PDB file of C-alpha atoms in Angstrom:
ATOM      1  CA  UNK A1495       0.000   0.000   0.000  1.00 43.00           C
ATOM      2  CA  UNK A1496       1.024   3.638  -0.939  1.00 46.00           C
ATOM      3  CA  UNK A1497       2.470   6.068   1.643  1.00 49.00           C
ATOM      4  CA  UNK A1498       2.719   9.849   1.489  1.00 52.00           C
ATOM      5  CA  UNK A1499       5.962  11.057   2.302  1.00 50.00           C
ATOM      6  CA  UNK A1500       6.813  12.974   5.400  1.00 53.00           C
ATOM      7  CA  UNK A1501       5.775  16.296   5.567  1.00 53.00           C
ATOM      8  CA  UNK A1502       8.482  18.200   4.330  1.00 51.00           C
ATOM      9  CA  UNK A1503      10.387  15.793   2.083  1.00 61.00           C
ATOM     10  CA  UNK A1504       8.334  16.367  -0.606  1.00 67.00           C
ATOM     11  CA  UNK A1505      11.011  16.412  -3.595  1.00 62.00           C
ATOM     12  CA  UNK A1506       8.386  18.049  -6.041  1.00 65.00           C
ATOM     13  CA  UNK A1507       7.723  20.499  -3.429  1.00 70.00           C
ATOM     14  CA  UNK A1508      11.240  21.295  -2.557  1.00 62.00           C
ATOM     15  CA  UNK A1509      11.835  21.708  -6.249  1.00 63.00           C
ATOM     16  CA  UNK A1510       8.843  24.384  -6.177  1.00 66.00           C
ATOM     17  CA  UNK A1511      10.402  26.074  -3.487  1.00 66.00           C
ATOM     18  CA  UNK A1512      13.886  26.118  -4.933  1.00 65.00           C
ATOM     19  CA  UNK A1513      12.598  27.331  -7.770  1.00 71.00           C
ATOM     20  CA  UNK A1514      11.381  30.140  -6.658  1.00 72.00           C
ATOM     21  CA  UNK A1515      13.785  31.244  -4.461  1.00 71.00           C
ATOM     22  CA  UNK A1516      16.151  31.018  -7.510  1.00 73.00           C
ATOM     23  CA  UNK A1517      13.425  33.449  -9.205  1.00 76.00           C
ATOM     24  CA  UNK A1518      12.653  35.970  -6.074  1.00 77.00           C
ATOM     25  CA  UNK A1519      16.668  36.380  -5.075  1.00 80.00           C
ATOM     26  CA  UNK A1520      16.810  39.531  -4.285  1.00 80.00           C
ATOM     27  CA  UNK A1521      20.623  40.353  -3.892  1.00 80.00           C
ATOM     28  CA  UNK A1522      21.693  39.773  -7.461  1.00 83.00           C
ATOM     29  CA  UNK A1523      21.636  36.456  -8.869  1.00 88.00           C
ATOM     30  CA  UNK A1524      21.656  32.693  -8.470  1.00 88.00           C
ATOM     31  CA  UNK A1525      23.252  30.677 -11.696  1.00 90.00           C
ATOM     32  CA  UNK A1526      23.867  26.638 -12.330  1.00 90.00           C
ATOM     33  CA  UNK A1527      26.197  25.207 -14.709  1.00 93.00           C
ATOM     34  CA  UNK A1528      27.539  22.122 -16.070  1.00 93.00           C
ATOM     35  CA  UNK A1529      30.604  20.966 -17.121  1.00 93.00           C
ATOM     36  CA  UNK A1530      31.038  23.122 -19.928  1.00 94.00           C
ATOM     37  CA  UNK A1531      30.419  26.016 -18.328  1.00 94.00           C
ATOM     38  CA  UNK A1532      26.856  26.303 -19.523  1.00 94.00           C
ATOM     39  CA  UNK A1533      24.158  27.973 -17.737  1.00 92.00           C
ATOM     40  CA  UNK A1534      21.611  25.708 -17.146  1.00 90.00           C
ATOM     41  CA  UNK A1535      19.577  27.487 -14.500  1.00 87.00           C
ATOM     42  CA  UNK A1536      19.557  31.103 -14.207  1.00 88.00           C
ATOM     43  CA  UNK A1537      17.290  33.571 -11.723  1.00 87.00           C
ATOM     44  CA  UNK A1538      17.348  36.635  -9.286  1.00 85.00           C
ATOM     45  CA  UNK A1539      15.841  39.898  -9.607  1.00 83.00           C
ATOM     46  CA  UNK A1540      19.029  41.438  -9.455  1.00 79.00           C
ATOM     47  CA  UNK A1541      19.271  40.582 -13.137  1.00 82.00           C
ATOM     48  CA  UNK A1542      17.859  43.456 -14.035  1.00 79.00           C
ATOM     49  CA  UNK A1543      20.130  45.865 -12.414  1.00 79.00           C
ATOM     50  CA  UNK A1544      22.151  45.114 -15.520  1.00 79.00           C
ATOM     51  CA  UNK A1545      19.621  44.777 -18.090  1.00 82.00           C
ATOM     52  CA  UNK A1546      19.703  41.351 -18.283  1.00 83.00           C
ATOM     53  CA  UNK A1547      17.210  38.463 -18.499  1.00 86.00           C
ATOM     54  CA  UNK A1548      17.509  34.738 -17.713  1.00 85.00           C
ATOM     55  CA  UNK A1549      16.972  33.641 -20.964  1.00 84.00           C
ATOM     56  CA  UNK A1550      19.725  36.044 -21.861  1.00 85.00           C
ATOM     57  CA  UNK A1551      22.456  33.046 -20.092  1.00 89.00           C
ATOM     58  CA  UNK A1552      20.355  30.043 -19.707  1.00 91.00           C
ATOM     59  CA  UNK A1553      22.160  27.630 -22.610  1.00 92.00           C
ATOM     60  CA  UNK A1554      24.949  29.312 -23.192  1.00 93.00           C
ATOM     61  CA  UNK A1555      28.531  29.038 -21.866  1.00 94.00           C
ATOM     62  CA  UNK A1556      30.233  31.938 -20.153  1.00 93.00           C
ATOM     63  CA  UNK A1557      32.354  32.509 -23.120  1.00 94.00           C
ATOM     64  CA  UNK A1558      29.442  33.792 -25.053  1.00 93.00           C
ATOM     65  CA  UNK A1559      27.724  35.928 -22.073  1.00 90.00           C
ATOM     66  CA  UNK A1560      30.206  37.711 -20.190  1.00 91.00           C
ATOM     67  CA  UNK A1561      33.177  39.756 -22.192  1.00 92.00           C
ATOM     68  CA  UNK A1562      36.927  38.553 -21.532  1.00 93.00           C
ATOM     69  CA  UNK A1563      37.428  40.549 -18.400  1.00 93.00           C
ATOM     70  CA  UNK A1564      34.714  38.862 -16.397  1.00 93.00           C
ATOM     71  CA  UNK A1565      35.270  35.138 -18.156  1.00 94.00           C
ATOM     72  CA  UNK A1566      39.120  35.469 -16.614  1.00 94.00           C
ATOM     73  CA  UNK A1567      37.703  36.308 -13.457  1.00 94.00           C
ATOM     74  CA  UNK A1568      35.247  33.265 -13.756  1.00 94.00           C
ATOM     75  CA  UNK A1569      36.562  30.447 -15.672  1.00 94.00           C
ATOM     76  CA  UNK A1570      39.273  29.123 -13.092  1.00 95.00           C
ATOM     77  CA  UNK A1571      36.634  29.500  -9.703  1.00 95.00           C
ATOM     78  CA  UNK A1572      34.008  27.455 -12.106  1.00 95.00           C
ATOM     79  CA  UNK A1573      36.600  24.744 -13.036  1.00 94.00           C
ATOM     80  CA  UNK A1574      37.077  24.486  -9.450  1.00 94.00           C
ATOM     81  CA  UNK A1575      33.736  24.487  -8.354  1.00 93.00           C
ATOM     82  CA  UNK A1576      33.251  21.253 -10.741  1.00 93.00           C
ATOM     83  CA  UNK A1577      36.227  19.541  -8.803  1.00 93.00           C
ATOM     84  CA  UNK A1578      34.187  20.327  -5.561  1.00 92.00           C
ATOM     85  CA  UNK A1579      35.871  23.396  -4.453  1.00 93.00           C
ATOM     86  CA  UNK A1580      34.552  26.822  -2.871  1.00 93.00           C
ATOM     87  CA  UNK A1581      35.820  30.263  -4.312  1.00 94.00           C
ATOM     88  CA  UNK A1582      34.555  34.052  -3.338  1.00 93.00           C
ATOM     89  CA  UNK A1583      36.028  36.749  -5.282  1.00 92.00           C
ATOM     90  CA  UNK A1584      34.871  40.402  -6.438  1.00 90.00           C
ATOM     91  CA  UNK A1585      33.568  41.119  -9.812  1.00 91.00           C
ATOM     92  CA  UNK A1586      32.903  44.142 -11.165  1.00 89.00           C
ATOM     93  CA  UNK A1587      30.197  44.442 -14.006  1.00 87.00           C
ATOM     94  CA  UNK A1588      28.275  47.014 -15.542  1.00 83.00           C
ATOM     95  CA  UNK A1589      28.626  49.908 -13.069  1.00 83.00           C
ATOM     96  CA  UNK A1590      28.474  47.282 -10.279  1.00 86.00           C
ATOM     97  CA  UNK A1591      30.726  45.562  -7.972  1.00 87.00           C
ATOM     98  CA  UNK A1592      29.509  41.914  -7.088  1.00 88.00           C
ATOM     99  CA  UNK A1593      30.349  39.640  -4.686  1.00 90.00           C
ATOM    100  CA  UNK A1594      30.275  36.148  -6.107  1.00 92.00           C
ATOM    101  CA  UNK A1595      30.313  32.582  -4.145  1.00 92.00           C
ATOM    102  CA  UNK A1596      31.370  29.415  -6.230  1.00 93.00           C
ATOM    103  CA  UNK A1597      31.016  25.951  -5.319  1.00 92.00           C
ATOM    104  CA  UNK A1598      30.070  22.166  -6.592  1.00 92.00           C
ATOM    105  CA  UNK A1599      26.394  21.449  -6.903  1.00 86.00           C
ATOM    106  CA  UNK A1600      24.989  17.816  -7.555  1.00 79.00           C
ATOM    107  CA  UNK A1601      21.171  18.990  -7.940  1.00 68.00           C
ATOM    108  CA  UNK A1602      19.662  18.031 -10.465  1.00 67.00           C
ATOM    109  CA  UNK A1603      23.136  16.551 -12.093  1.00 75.00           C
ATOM    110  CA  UNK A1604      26.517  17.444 -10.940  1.00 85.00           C
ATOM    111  CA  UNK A1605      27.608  20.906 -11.944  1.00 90.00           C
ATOM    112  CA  UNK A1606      28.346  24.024 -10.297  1.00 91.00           C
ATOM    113  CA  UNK A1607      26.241  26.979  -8.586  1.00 90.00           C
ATOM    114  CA  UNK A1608      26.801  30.724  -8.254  1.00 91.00           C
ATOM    115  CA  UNK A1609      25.260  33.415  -5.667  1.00 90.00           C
ATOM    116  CA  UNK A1610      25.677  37.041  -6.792  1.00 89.00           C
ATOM    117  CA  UNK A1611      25.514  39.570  -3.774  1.00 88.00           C
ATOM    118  CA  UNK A1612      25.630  43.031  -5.131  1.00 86.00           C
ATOM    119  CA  UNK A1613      27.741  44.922  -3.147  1.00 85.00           C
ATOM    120  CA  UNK A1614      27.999  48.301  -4.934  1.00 81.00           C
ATOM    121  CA  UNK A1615      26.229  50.506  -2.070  1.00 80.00           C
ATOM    122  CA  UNK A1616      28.962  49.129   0.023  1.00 81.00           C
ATOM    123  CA  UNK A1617      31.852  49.205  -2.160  1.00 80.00           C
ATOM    124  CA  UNK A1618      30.841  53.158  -2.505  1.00 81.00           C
ATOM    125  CA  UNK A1619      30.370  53.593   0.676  1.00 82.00           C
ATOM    126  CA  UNK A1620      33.636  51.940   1.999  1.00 81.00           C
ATOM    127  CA  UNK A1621      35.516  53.942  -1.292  1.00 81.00           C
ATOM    128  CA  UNK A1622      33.914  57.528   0.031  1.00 81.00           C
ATOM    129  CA  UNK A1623      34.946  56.459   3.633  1.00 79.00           C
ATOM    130  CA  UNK A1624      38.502  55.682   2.810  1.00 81.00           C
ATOM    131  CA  UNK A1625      38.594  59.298   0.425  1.00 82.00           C
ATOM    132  CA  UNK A1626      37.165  61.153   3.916  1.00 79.00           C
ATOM    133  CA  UNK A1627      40.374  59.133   6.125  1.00 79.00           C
ATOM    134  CA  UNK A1628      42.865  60.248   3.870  1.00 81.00           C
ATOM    135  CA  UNK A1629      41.680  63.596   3.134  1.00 78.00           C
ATOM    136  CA  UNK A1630      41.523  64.182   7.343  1.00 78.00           C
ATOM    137  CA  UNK A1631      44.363  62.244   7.899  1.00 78.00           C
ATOM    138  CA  UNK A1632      46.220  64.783   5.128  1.00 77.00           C
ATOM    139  CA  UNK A1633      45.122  67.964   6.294  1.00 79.00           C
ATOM    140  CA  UNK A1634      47.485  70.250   7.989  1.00 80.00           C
ATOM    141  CA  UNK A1635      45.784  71.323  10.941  1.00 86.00           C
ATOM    142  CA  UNK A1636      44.696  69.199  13.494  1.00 90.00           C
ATOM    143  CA  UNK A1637      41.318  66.631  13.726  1.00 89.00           C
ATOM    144  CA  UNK A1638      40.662  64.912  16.886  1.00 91.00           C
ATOM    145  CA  UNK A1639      37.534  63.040  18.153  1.00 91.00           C
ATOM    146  CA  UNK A1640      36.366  62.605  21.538  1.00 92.00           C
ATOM    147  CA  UNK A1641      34.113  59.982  23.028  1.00 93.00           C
ATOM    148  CA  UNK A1642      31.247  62.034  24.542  1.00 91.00           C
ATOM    149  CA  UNK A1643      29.887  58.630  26.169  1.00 89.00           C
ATOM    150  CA  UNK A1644      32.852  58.916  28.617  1.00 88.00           C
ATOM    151  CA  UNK A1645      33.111  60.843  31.592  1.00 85.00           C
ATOM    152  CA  UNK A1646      36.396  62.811  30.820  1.00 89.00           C
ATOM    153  CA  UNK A1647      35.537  62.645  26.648  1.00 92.00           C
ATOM    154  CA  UNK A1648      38.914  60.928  26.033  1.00 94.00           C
ATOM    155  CA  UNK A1649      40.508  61.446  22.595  1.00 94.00           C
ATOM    156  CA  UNK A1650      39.614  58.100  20.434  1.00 91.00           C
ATOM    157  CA  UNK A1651      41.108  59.767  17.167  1.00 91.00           C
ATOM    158  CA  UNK A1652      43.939  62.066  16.154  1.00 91.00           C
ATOM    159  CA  UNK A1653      45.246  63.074  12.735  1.00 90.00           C
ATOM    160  CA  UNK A1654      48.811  63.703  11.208  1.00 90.00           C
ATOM    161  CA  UNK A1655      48.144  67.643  11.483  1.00 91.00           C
ATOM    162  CA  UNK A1656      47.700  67.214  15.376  1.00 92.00           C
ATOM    163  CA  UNK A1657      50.344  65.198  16.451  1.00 93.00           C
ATOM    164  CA  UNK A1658      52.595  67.479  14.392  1.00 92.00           C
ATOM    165  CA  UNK A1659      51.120  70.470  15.834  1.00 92.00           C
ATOM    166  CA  UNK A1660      51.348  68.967  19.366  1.00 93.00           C
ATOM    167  CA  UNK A1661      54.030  67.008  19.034  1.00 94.00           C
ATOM    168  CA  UNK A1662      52.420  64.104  21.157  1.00 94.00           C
ATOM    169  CA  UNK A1663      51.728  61.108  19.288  1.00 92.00           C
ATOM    170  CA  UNK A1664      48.858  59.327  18.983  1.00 90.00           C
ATOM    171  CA  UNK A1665      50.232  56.699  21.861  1.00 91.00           C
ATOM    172  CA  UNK A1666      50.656  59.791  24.008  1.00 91.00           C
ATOM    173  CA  UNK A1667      47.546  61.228  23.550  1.00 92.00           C
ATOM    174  CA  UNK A1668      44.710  58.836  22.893  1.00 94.00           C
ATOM    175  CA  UNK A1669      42.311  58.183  25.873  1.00 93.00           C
ATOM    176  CA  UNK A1670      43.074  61.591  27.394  1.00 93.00           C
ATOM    177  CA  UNK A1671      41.503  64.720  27.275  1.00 92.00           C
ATOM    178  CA  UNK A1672      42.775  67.879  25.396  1.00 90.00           C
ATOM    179  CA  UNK A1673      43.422  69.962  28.324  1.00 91.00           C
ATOM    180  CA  UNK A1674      46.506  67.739  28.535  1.00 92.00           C
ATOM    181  CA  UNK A1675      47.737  70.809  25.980  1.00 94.00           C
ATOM    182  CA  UNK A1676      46.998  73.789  28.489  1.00 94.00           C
ATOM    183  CA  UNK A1677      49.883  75.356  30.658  1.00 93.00           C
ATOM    184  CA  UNK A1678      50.023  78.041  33.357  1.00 93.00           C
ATOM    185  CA  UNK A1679      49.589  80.941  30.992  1.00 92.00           C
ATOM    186  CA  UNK A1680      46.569  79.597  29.562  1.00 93.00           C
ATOM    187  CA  UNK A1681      43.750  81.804  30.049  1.00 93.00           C
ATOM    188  CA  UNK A1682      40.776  80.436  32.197  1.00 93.00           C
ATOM    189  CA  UNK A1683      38.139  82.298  30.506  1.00 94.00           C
ATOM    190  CA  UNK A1684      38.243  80.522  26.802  1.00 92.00           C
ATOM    191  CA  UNK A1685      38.372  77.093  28.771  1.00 94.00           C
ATOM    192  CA  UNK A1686      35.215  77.900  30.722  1.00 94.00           C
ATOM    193  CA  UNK A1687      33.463  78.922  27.199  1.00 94.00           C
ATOM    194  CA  UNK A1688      34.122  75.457  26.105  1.00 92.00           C
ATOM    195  CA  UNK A1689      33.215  74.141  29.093  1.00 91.00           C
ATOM    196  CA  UNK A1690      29.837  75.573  29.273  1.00 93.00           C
ATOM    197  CA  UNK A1691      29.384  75.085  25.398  1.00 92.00           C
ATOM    198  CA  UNK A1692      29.844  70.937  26.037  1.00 90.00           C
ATOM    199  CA  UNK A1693      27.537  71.260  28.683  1.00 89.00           C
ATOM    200  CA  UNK A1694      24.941  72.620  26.866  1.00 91.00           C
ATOM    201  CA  UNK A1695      25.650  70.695  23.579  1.00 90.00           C
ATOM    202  CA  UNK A1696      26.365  73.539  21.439  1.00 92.00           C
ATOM    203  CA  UNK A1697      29.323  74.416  19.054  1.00 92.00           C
ATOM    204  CA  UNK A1698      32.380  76.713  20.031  1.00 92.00           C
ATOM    205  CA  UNK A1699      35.433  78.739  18.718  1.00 92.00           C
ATOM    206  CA  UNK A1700      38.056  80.010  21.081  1.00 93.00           C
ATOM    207  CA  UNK A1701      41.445  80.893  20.485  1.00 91.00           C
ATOM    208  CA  UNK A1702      43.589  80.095  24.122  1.00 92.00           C
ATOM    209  CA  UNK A1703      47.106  79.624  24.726  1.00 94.00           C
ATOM    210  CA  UNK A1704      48.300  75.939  24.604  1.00 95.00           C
ATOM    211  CA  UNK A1705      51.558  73.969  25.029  1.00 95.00           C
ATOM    212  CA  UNK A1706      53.376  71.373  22.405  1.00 94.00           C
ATOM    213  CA  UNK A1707      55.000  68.390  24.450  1.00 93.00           C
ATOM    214  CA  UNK A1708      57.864  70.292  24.289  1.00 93.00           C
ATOM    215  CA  UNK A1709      56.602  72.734  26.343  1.00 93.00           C
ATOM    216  CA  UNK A1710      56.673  74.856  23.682  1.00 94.00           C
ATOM    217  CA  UNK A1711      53.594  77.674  23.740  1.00 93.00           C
ATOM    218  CA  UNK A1712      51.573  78.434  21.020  1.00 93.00           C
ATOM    219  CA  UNK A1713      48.093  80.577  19.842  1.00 92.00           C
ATOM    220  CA  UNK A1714      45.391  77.573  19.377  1.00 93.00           C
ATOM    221  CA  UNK A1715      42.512  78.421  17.752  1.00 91.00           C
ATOM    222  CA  UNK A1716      40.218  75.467  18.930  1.00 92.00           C
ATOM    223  CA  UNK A1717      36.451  74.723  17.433  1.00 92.00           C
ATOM    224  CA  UNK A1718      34.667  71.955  18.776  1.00 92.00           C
ATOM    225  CA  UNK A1719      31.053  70.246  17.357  1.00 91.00           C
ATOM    226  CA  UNK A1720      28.831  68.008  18.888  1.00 92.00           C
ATOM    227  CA  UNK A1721      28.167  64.920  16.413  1.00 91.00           C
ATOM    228  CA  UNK A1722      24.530  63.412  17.473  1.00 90.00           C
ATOM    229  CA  UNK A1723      23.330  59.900  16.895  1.00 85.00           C
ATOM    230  CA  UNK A1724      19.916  58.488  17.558  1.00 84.00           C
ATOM    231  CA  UNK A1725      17.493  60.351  20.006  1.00 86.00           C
ATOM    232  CA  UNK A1726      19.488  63.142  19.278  1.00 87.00           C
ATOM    233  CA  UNK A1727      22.275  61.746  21.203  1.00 90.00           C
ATOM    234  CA  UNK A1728      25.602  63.230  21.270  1.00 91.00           C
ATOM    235  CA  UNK A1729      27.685  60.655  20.863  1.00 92.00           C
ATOM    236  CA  UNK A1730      31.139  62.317  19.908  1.00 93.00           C
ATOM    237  CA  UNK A1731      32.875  65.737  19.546  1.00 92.00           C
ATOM    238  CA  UNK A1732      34.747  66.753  17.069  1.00 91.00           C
ATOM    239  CA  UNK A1733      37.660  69.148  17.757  1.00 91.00           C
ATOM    240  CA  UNK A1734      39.713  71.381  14.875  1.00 89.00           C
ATOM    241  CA  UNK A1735      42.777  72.773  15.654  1.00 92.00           C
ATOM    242  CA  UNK A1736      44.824  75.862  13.968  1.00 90.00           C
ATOM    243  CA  UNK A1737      48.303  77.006  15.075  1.00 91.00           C
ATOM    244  CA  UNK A1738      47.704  80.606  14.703  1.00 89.00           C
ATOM    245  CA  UNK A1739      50.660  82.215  16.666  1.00 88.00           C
ATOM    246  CA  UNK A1740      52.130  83.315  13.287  1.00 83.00           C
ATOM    247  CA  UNK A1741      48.964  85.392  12.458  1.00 78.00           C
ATOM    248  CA  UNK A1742      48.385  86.459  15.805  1.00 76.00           C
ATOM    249  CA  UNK A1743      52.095  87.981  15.775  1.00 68.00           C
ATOM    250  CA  UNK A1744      51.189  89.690  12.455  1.00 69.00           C
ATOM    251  CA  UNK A1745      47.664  91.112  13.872  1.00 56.00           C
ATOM    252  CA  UNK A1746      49.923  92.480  16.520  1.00 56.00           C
ATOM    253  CA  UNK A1747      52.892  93.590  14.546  1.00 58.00           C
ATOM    254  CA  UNK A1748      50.028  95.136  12.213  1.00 53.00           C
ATOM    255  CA  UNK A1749      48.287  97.045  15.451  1.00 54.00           C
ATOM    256  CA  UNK A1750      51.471  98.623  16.336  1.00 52.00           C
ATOM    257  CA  UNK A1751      51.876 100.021  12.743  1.00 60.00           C
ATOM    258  CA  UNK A1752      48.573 101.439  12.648  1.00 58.00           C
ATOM    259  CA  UNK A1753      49.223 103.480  15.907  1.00 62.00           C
ATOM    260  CA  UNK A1754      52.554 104.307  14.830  1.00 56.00           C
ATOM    261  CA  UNK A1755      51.018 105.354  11.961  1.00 57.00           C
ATOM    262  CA  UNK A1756      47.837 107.624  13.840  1.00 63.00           C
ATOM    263  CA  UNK A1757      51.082 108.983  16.105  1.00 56.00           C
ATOM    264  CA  UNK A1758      52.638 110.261  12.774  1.00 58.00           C
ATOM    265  CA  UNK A1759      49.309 111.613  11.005  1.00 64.00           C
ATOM    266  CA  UNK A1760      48.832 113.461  14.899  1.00 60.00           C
ATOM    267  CA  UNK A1761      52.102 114.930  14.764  1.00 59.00           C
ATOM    268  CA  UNK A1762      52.178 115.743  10.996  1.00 61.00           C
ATOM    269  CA  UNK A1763      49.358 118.306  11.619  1.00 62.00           C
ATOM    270  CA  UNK A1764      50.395 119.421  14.954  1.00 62.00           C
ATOM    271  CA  UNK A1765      53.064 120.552  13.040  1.00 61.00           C
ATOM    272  CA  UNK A1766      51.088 122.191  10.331  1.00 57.00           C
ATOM    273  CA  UNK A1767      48.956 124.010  12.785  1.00 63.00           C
ATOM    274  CA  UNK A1768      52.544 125.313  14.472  1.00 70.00           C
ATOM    275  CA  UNK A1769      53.630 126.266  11.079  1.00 68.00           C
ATOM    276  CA  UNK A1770      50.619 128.057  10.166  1.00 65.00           C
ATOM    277  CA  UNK A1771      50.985 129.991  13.230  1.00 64.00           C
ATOM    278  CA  UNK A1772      54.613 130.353  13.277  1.00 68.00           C
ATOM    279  CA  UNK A1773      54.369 131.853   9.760  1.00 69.00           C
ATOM    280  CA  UNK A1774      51.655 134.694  10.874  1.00 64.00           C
ATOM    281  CA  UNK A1775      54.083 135.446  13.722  1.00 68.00           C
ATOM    282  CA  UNK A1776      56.982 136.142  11.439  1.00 70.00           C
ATOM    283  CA  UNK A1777      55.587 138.014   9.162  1.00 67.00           C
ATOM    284  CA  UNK A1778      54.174 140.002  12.279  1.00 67.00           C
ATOM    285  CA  UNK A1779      57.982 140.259  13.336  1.00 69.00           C
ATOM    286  CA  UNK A1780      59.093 141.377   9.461  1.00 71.00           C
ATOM    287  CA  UNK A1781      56.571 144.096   9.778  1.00 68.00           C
ATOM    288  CA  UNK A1782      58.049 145.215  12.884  1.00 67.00           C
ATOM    289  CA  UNK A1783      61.436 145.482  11.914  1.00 71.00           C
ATOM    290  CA  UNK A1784      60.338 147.943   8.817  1.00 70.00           C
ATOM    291  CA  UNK A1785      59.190 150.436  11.521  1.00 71.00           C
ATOM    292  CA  UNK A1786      61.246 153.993  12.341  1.00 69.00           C
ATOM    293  CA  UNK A1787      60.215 153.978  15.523  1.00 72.00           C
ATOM    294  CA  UNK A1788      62.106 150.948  16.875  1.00 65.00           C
ATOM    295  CA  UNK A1789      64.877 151.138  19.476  1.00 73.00           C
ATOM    296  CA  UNK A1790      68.208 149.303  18.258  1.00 72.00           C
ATOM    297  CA  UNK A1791      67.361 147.185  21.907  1.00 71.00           C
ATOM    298  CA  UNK A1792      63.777 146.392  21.222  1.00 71.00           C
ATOM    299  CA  UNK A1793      64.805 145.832  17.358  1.00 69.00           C
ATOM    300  CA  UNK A1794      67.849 143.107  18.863  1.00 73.00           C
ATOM    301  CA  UNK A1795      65.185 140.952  20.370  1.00 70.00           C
ATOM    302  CA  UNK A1796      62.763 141.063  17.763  1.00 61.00           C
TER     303      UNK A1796
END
C-alpha cells in the first residue's frame, strides 16, 4: 500500500520552493552550470540591475555571455567548483561591484552553482569612507575626536596635522583629554566657554594659549562640534585645531603700525597748525622790523 511522504520531504515540493527562491533572489543572482560552463539554470531579480534576463544566459557558456574581463575572473573559480571546491572573489560588471560565491552542486546533475551579492552601495560607501580618512588624515591642521559617552571625553582619534602640531603622538595622547595641551599661561576664561558650550551641547570657537609636548607655547585656535546619533544623542565631539601664533604675531605687529602710523598723522598736523601759526608770527615780526620807531634794543630781540 502507498504512503505519502513525510511532511516536508516532498522532492516536487522542494523543487517548487527552490525554484522560486532562484526566481525571487533579491541580492543579485543565483546561476547553475555544467561541465562546460553552460548555464543551465539562471534567476534573481538582481538581473535586471544590468539589463539582463535569464533567458539572456540560460544555454549558453560563459564565453558567449560575459566579455573577456569577467570570463578570466570566472573560468578558473568554475573549473574548481566542478572539482568540488569553494571560491569568493569580487567582480565588477556594468557599473556594479559583485560579490560572487562558487562551489560544486549535484542537484539536479553534478555541476556548479553561483550566488551574486551586489555589493555596490557598500563598495561606494567603503571607497567615500577611505577618500574622507585620507583627506583628514592629510590635512594640515589638526582633527581629533572625543568619546562624549565617557566621563572625561577621552581622545579616540587624532590626525597627522595634530600630532605634528602637538608634538604628542597618537600613543601619548589617545584616551586623554585635550586639556593635557593647556599650561600656566593659559587663560581660564576661553576654557570655561568650552566648558559651558559641552555642557549645553552647542558648538564653540576660542582661540587660548596651549603647550606642544615640548613645552613649547603656542596661539590655538580650537572649534569643537557636537556629532549626534539616535534620540538626538551626542555621541562624539569633534575638535579642529589651527596654530595661529604666526597670524596672531602679524595682527599684533600690524596694530602697532597702525598706531605708529595715527602717532605720525597726529604729529604731521600738529606741526602744520605750528607752522601756520609760526608763519603769521613772522611776518608780524618782518613788519616790525620795517618800523622807524624801533629802538636798536627792542629791534635786537625782535
Amino acid at each position: 500500500m502507498p504512503t505519502d511522504p513525510p511532511s516536508g520531504t516532498d522532492p516536487v515540493r522542494e523543487r517548487v520552493l527552490l525554484e522560486e527562491l532562484i526566481d525571487r533572489y533579491p541580492f543579485g543572482a543565483i546561476v547553475t552550470f555544467d561541465h562546460e560552463l553552460r548555464y543551465t539554470r539562471v534567476g534573481g531579480q538582481g538581473l535586471a540591475e544590468v539589463a539582463l534576463e535569464p533567458d539572456d544566459l540560460v544555454g549558453r557558456t560563459i564565453h558567449e555571455v560575459w566579455p573577456p574581463t569577467v570570463v578570466r575572473m570566472l573560468e578558473g573559480p568554475y573549473r574548481a567548483a566542478l572539482q568540488g571546491e569553494e571560491t569568493t572573489l569580487e567582480v565588477p560588471y556594468g557599473g556594479r561591484i559583485y560579490t560572487v560565491w562558487i562551489g560544486p552542486s549535484h542537484d539536479p546533475a553534478p555541476g556548479g552553482i553561483s550566488f551574486t551579492f551586489d555589493i555596490s552601495a557598500r563598495a561606494r560607501a567603503e571607497s567615500e569612507l577611505h577618500l574622507i580618512r585620507s583627506a583628514v588624515a592629510a590635512l594640515d591642521i589638526g582633527i581629533s575626536i572625543a568619546d562624549a559617552s565617557q566621563t572625561d571625553n577621552p581622545l579616540i582619534f587624532v590626525n597627522r596635522g595634530f600630532t605634528r602640531m602637538t608634538g604628542y603622538g597618537r600613543t601619548d595622547i589617545l584616551g586623554r583629554n585635550c586639556r593635557i595641551l593647556q599650561g600656566p599661561d593659559t587663560d581660564p576664561e576661553p576654557v570655561a566657554k568650552m566648558r559651558d558650550a559641552i555642557s549645553a551641547g552647542e558648538p564653540v570657537q576660542v582661540t587660548l594659549l596651549n603647550y606642544r609636548k615640548d613645552g613649547e607655547p603656542f596661539w590655538n585656535r580650537v572649534t569643537i562640534s557636537p556629532v549626534r546619533g539616535q534620540g538626538d544623542r551626542i555621541t562624539h565631539y569633534v575638535g579642529i585645531q589651527e596654530d595661529v601664533t604666526r597670524h596672531r604675531e602679524l595682527g599684533e605687529r600690524f596694530e602697532v603700525r597702525e598706531r605708529l602710523a595715527l602717532v605720525g598723522q597726529l604729529a604731521g598736523g600738529v606741526a602744520h597748525d605750528i607752522r601756520n601759526v609760526l608763519t603769521g608770527v613772522g611776518g608780524l615780526l618782518e613788519l616790525a622790523l620795517e618800523r622807524d620807531d624801533v629802538s636798536d634794543d627792542l629791534r635786537d630781540d625782535l
